XYZ file of C-alpha atoms in Angstrom:
428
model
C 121.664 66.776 85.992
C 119.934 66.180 89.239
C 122.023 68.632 91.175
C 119.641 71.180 88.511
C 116.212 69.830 89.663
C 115.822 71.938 92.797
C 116.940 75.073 90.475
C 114.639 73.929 88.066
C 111.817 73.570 90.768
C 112.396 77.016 92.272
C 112.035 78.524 89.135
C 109.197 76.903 88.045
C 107.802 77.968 91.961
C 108.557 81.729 91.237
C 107.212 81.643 87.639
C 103.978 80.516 89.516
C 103.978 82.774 92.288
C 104.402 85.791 89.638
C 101.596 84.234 87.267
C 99.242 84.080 90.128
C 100.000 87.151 91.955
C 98.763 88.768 88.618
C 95.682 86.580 88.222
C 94.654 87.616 91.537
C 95.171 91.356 91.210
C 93.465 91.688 88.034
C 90.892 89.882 89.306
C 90.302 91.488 92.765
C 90.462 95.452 90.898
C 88.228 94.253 88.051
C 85.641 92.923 90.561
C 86.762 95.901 92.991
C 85.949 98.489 90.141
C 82.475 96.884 89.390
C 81.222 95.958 93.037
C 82.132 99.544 94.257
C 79.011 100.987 91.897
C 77.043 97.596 91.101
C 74.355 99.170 93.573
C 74.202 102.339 91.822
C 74.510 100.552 88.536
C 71.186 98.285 89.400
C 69.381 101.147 91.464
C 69.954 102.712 87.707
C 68.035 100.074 86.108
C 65.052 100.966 88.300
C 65.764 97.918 91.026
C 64.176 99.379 94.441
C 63.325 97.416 97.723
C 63.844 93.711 97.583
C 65.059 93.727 94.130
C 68.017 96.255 95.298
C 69.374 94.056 97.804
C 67.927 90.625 96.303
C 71.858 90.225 93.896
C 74.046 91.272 97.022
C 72.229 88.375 98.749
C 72.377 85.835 96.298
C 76.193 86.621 95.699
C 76.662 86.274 99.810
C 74.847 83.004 100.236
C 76.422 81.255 97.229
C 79.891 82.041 98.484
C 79.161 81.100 102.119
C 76.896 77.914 101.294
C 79.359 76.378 98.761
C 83.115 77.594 99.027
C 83.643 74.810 101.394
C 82.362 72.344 98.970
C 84.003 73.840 95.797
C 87.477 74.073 97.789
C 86.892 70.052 98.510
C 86.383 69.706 94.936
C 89.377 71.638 93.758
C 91.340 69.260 96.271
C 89.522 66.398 94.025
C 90.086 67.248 90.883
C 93.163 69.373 90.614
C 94.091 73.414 90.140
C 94.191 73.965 86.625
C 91.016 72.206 86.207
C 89.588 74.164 88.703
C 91.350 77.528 87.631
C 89.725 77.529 83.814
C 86.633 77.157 85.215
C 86.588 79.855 87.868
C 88.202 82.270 85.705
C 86.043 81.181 82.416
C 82.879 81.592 84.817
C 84.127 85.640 85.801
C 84.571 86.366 82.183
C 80.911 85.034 81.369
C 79.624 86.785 84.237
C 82.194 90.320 83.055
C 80.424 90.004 79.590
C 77.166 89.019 80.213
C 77.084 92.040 82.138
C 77.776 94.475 78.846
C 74.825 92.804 76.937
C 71.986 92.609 79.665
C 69.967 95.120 81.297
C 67.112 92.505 82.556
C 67.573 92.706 86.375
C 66.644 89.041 86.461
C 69.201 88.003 84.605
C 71.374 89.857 86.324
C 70.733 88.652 89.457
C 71.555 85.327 88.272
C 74.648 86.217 86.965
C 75.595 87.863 90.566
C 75.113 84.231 91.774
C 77.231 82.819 89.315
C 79.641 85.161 90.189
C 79.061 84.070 93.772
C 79.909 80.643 92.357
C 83.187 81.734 90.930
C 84.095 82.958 93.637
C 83.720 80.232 95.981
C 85.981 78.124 93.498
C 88.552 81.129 92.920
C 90.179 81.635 96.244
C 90.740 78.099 97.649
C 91.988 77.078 93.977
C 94.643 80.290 94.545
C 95.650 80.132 98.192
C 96.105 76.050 97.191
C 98.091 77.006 94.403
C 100.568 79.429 95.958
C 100.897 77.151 99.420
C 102.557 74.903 96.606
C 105.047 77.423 96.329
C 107.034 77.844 99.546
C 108.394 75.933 102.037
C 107.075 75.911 105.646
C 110.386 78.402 106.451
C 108.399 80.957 104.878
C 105.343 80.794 104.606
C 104.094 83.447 106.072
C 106.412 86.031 104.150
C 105.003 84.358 100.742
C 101.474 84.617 101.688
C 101.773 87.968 103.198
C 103.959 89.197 100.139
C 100.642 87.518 97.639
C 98.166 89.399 99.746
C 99.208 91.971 98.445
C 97.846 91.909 95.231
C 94.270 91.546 97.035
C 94.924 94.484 99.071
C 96.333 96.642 96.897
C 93.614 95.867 93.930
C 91.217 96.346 96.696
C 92.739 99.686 97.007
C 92.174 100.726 93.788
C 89.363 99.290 93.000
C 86.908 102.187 93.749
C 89.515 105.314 92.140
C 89.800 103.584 88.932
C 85.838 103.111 88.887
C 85.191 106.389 89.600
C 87.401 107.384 86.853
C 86.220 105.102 83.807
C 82.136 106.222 85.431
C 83.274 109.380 84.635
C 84.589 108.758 81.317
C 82.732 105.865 79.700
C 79.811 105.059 82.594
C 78.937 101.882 83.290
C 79.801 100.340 79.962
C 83.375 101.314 80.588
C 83.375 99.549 83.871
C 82.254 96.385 82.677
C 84.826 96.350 80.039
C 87.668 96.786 81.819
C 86.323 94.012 84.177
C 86.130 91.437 80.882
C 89.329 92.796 79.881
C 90.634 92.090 82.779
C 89.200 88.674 83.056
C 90.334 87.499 79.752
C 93.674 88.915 80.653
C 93.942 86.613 83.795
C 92.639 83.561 82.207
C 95.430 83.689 79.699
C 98.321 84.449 82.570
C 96.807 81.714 84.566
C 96.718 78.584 81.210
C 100.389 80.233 80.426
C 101.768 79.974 84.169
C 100.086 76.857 86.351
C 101.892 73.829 85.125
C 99.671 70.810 83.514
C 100.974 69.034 86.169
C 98.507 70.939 88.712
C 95.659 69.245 87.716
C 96.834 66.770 89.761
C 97.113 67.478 93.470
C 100.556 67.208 95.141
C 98.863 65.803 98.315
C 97.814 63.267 99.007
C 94.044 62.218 98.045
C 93.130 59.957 101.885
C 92.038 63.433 103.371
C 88.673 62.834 105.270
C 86.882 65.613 103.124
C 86.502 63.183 99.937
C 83.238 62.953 102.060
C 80.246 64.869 102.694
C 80.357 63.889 106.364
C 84.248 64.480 106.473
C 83.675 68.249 104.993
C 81.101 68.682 107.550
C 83.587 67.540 109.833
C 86.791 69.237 109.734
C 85.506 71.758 112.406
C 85.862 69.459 115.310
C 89.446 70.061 115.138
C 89.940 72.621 117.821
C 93.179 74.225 115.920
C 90.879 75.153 113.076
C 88.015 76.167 115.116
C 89.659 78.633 116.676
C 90.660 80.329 113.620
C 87.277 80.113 112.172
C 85.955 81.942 115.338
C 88.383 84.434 115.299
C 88.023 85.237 111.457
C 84.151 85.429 112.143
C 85.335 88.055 114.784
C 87.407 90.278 112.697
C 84.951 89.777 109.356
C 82.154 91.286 111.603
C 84.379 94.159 113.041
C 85.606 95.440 109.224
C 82.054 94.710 107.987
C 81.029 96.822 110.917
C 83.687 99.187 109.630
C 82.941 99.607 106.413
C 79.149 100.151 106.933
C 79.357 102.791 109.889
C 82.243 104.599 110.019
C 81.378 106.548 106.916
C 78.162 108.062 108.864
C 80.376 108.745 111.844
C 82.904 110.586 109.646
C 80.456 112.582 108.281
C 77.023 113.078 110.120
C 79.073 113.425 114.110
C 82.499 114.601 112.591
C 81.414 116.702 110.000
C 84.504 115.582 107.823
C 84.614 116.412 104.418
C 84.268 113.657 101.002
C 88.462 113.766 100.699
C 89.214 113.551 104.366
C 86.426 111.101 104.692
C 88.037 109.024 102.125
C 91.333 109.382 103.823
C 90.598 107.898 107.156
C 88.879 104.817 105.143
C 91.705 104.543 102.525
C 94.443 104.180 105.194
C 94.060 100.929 107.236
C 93.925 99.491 103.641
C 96.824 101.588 102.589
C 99.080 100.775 105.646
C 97.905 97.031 105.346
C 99.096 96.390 101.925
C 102.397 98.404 102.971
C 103.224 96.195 105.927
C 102.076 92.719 104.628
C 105.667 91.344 103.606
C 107.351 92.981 106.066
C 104.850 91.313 109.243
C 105.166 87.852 106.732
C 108.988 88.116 107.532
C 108.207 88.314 111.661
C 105.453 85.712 111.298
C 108.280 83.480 110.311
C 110.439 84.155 113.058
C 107.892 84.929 115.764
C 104.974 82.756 117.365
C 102.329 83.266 114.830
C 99.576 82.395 117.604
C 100.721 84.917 119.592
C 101.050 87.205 116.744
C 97.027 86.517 116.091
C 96.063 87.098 119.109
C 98.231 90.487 119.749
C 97.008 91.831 116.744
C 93.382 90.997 117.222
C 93.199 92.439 120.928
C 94.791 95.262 119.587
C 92.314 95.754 116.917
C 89.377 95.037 119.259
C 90.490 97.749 122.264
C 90.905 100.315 119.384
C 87.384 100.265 118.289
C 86.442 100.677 121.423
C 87.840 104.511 120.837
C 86.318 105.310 118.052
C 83.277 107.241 119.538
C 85.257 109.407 121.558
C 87.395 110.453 118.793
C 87.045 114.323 118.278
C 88.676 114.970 115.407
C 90.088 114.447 111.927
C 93.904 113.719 112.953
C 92.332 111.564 116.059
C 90.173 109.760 113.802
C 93.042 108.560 111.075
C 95.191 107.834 114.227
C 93.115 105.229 115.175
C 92.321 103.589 111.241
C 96.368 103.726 110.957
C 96.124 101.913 114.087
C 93.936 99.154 113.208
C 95.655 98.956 110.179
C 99.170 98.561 111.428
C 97.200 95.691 114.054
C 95.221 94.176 111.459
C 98.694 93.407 109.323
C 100.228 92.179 112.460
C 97.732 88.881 112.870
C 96.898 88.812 108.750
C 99.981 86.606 107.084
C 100.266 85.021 110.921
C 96.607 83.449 110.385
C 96.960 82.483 106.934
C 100.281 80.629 107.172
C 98.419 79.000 110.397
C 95.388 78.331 108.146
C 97.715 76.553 105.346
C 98.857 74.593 107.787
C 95.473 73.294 108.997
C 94.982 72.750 105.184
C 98.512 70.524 104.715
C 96.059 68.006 107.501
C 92.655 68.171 106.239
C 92.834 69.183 102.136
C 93.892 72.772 101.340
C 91.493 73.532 99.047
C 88.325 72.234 101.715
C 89.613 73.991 104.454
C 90.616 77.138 102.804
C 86.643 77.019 101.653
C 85.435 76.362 104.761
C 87.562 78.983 106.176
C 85.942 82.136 103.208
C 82.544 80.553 104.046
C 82.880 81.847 107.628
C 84.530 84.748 106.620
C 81.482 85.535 104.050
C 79.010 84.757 106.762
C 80.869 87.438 109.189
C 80.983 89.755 106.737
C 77.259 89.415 105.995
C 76.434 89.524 110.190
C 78.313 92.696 110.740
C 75.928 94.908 109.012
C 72.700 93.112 110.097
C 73.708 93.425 113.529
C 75.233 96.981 113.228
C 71.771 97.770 111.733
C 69.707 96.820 114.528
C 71.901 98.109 116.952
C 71.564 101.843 115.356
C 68.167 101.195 115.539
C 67.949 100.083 119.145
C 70.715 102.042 120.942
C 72.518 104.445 118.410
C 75.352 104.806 116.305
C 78.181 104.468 119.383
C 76.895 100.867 120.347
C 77.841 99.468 117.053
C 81.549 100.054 117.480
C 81.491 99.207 121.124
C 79.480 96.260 120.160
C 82.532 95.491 116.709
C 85.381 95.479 120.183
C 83.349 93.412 121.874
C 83.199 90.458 119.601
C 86.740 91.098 117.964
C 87.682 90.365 122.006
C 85.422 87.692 122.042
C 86.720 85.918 118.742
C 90.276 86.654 120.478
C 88.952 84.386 123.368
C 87.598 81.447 121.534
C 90.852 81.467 119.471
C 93.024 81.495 122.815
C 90.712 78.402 124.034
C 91.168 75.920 121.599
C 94.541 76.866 121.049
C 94.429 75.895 124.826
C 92.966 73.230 124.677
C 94.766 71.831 121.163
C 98.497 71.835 123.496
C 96.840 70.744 126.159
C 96.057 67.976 124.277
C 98.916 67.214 123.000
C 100.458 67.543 126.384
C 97.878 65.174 127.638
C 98.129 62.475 125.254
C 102.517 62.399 124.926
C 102.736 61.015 128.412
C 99.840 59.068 128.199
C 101.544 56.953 124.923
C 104.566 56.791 127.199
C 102.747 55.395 129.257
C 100.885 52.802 127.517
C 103.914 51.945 125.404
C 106.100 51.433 128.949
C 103.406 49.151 130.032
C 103.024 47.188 127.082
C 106.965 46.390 127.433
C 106.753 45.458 131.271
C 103.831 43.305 130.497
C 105.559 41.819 127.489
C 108.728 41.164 129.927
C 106.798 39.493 132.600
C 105.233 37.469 130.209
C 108.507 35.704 128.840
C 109.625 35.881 132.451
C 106.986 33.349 133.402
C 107.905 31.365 130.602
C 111.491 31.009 131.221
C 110.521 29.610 134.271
């Protein structure tokens, strides 16, 4: 019988993978359908000024302020644990949202959201990092992006379509539907077994101070700095590019839509297929390839003069983007095998949150100040910048470990000559 365990093991790993891959694309196109016309759905409700942006904030901040601390807690208290309560807060939040119309209330149930969230992703990228052995890890996480990337996709059609059928009642329930349908693939497919942790519990984020912490180590700050980087740039991206399509290019709703479908399209396309040459390739240098890449290319973006110039370069950063994306999450799993998955996956989403909340504060005052061009020159500029601060304390992390292997030659070579002429001396 024990020549069966690994079988049994792998199949219990791919009956896991599949369960979550699901949970995570239902949940990503439920929230994608409802967070593509939650503005228009509040503005609706007669929510102008503060109390129009006042839900987007509180969703931001809670995910930034406390995904390290839920992913710490995850690491604490096990998946499954962590997974019920995530998923039972999004189907609260799906159906509280059929039943309410108070804009208070709803903005508190945008930060509970917020708080879902924050437990959600570390508890999933945790769960599948259980999955697949270090061989291929990047081809596993780039082949479970893609049920982010292609819900992400769809998202905004399939709103558009139930709007147009059933309004804003529709929307909301397909999102509980599609909550309650992942909280019953996720009890059926994570083991019992999960709520216990298959690391080990010593990891110096038990503590606050350890949490705080974990950024010291110069691996991990690196990739934090260049996630900031590339969460500004598509942040950037997302908010601007739309006015340049359409106010300087004078490109039409369906071509519009074209150029911003397809670095998401060719993303989700290429995500296994890059997770198979992160596994054989230098991921580092994959990351920073693809970022530069990335960076240089929004640098063309003003001068673009037309329609077929203009989806040239989103194929491009899509087909760049793709190159660094499974690289730096198999790199990121690693830092999380050291320091707790869950805490460093969180601390990783709370930079990425905070990026993507800078991009469009900056972007806005830069319109203001110096026009529309200065916010993509100013999107390549820190992409090259977050390249940079990656390269550095990649640097200085093998330099390091340069440093210190002849150094413990060193000391252990001189800790045997001393020990020699001591017994030397007293044979004499």
């Amino acid at each position: 019988m024990i020549p069966d365990r690994p079988k049994a093991a792998h199949a219990e790993n791919r009956s896991l993978f599949r369960g979550l891959f699901l949970v995570n694309f239902a949940i990503t196109l439920g929230f994608g359908i409802a967070d593509a016309f939650f503005s228009l759905y509040v503005f609706s409700l007669g929510a102008r000024g503060m109390l129009l942006g006042l839900p987007l904030v509180f969703y931001s901040l809670s995910k930034i302020i406390l995904s390290p601390f839920m992913g710490a807690w995850a690491d604490r208290i096990g998946r499954r644990k962590v997974a019920a309560v995530s998923l039972g807060l999004y189907l609260f939040v799906s159906v509280s949202y059929l039943f309410t119309t108070s804009l208070t209330l709803i903005t508190l149930l945008r930060l509970l959201q917020g708080i879902g969230c924050a437990m959600f992703r570390p508890m999933v990228v945790s769960l599948v990092s259980e999955c697949t052995c270090d061989k291929r890890r990047a081809t596993v996480m780039g082949t479970f992006d893609i049920s982010f990337y292609g819900a992400l996709s769809l998202g905004p059609l399939v709103g558009g379509i139930l709007k147009d059928l059933w309004g804003f009642r529709g929307i909301f329930a397909t999102l509980a539907l599609l909550c309650i349908t992942a909280l019953a693939v996720a009890f059926i497919s994570i083991p019992s077994h999960k709520d216990a942790s298959s690391q080990p519990t010593h990891y110096e984020t038990e503590h606050l101070w350890g949490l705080l912490n974990i950024t010291r180590h110069s691996s991990l700050r690196g990739l934090l700095a260049f996630i900031f980087g590339r969460a500004c740039g598509i942040s950037l991206l997302g908010a601007f590019l739309p006015i340049m399509l359409t106010a300087r290019l004078g490109l039409n709703g369906t071509r519009a839509g074209l150029v911003m479908a397809s670095s998401t399209l060719v993303m989700t396309l290429l995500l296994r297929p890059m997770g198979m040459l992160s596994d054989r390739a230098p991921r580092k240098s994959l990351v920073v390839a693809g970022g530069t890449a990335v960076s240089l290319l929004y640098f063309l973006i003003p001068v673009a003069a037309g329609f077929s110039q203009i989806l040239a370069l989103a194929v491009g950063i899509g087909l760049f983007s793709v190159l660094s994306q499974p690289a730096s999450t198999a790199l990121l799993v690693e830092e999380g095998s050291r320091h707790g998955m869950g805490a460093t996956v969180g601390t990783f989403n709370s930079v990425l949150n905070l990026g993507f909340v800078s991009g469009p504060l900056l972007g806005a005052g830069l319109q203001t100040t110096l026009g529309l061009t200065a916010v993509f020159y100013a999107a390549g500029v820190m992409g090259l910048g977050a390249v940079v601060l990656f390269m550095v304390n990649v640097f200085y992390e093998e330099g390091g470990q340069t440093w210190k292997q002849p150094m413990t030659v060193y000391v252990s070579m001189s800790k045997k000559l001393q020990w020699s002429e001591r017994m030397d001396i007293e044979g004499q």
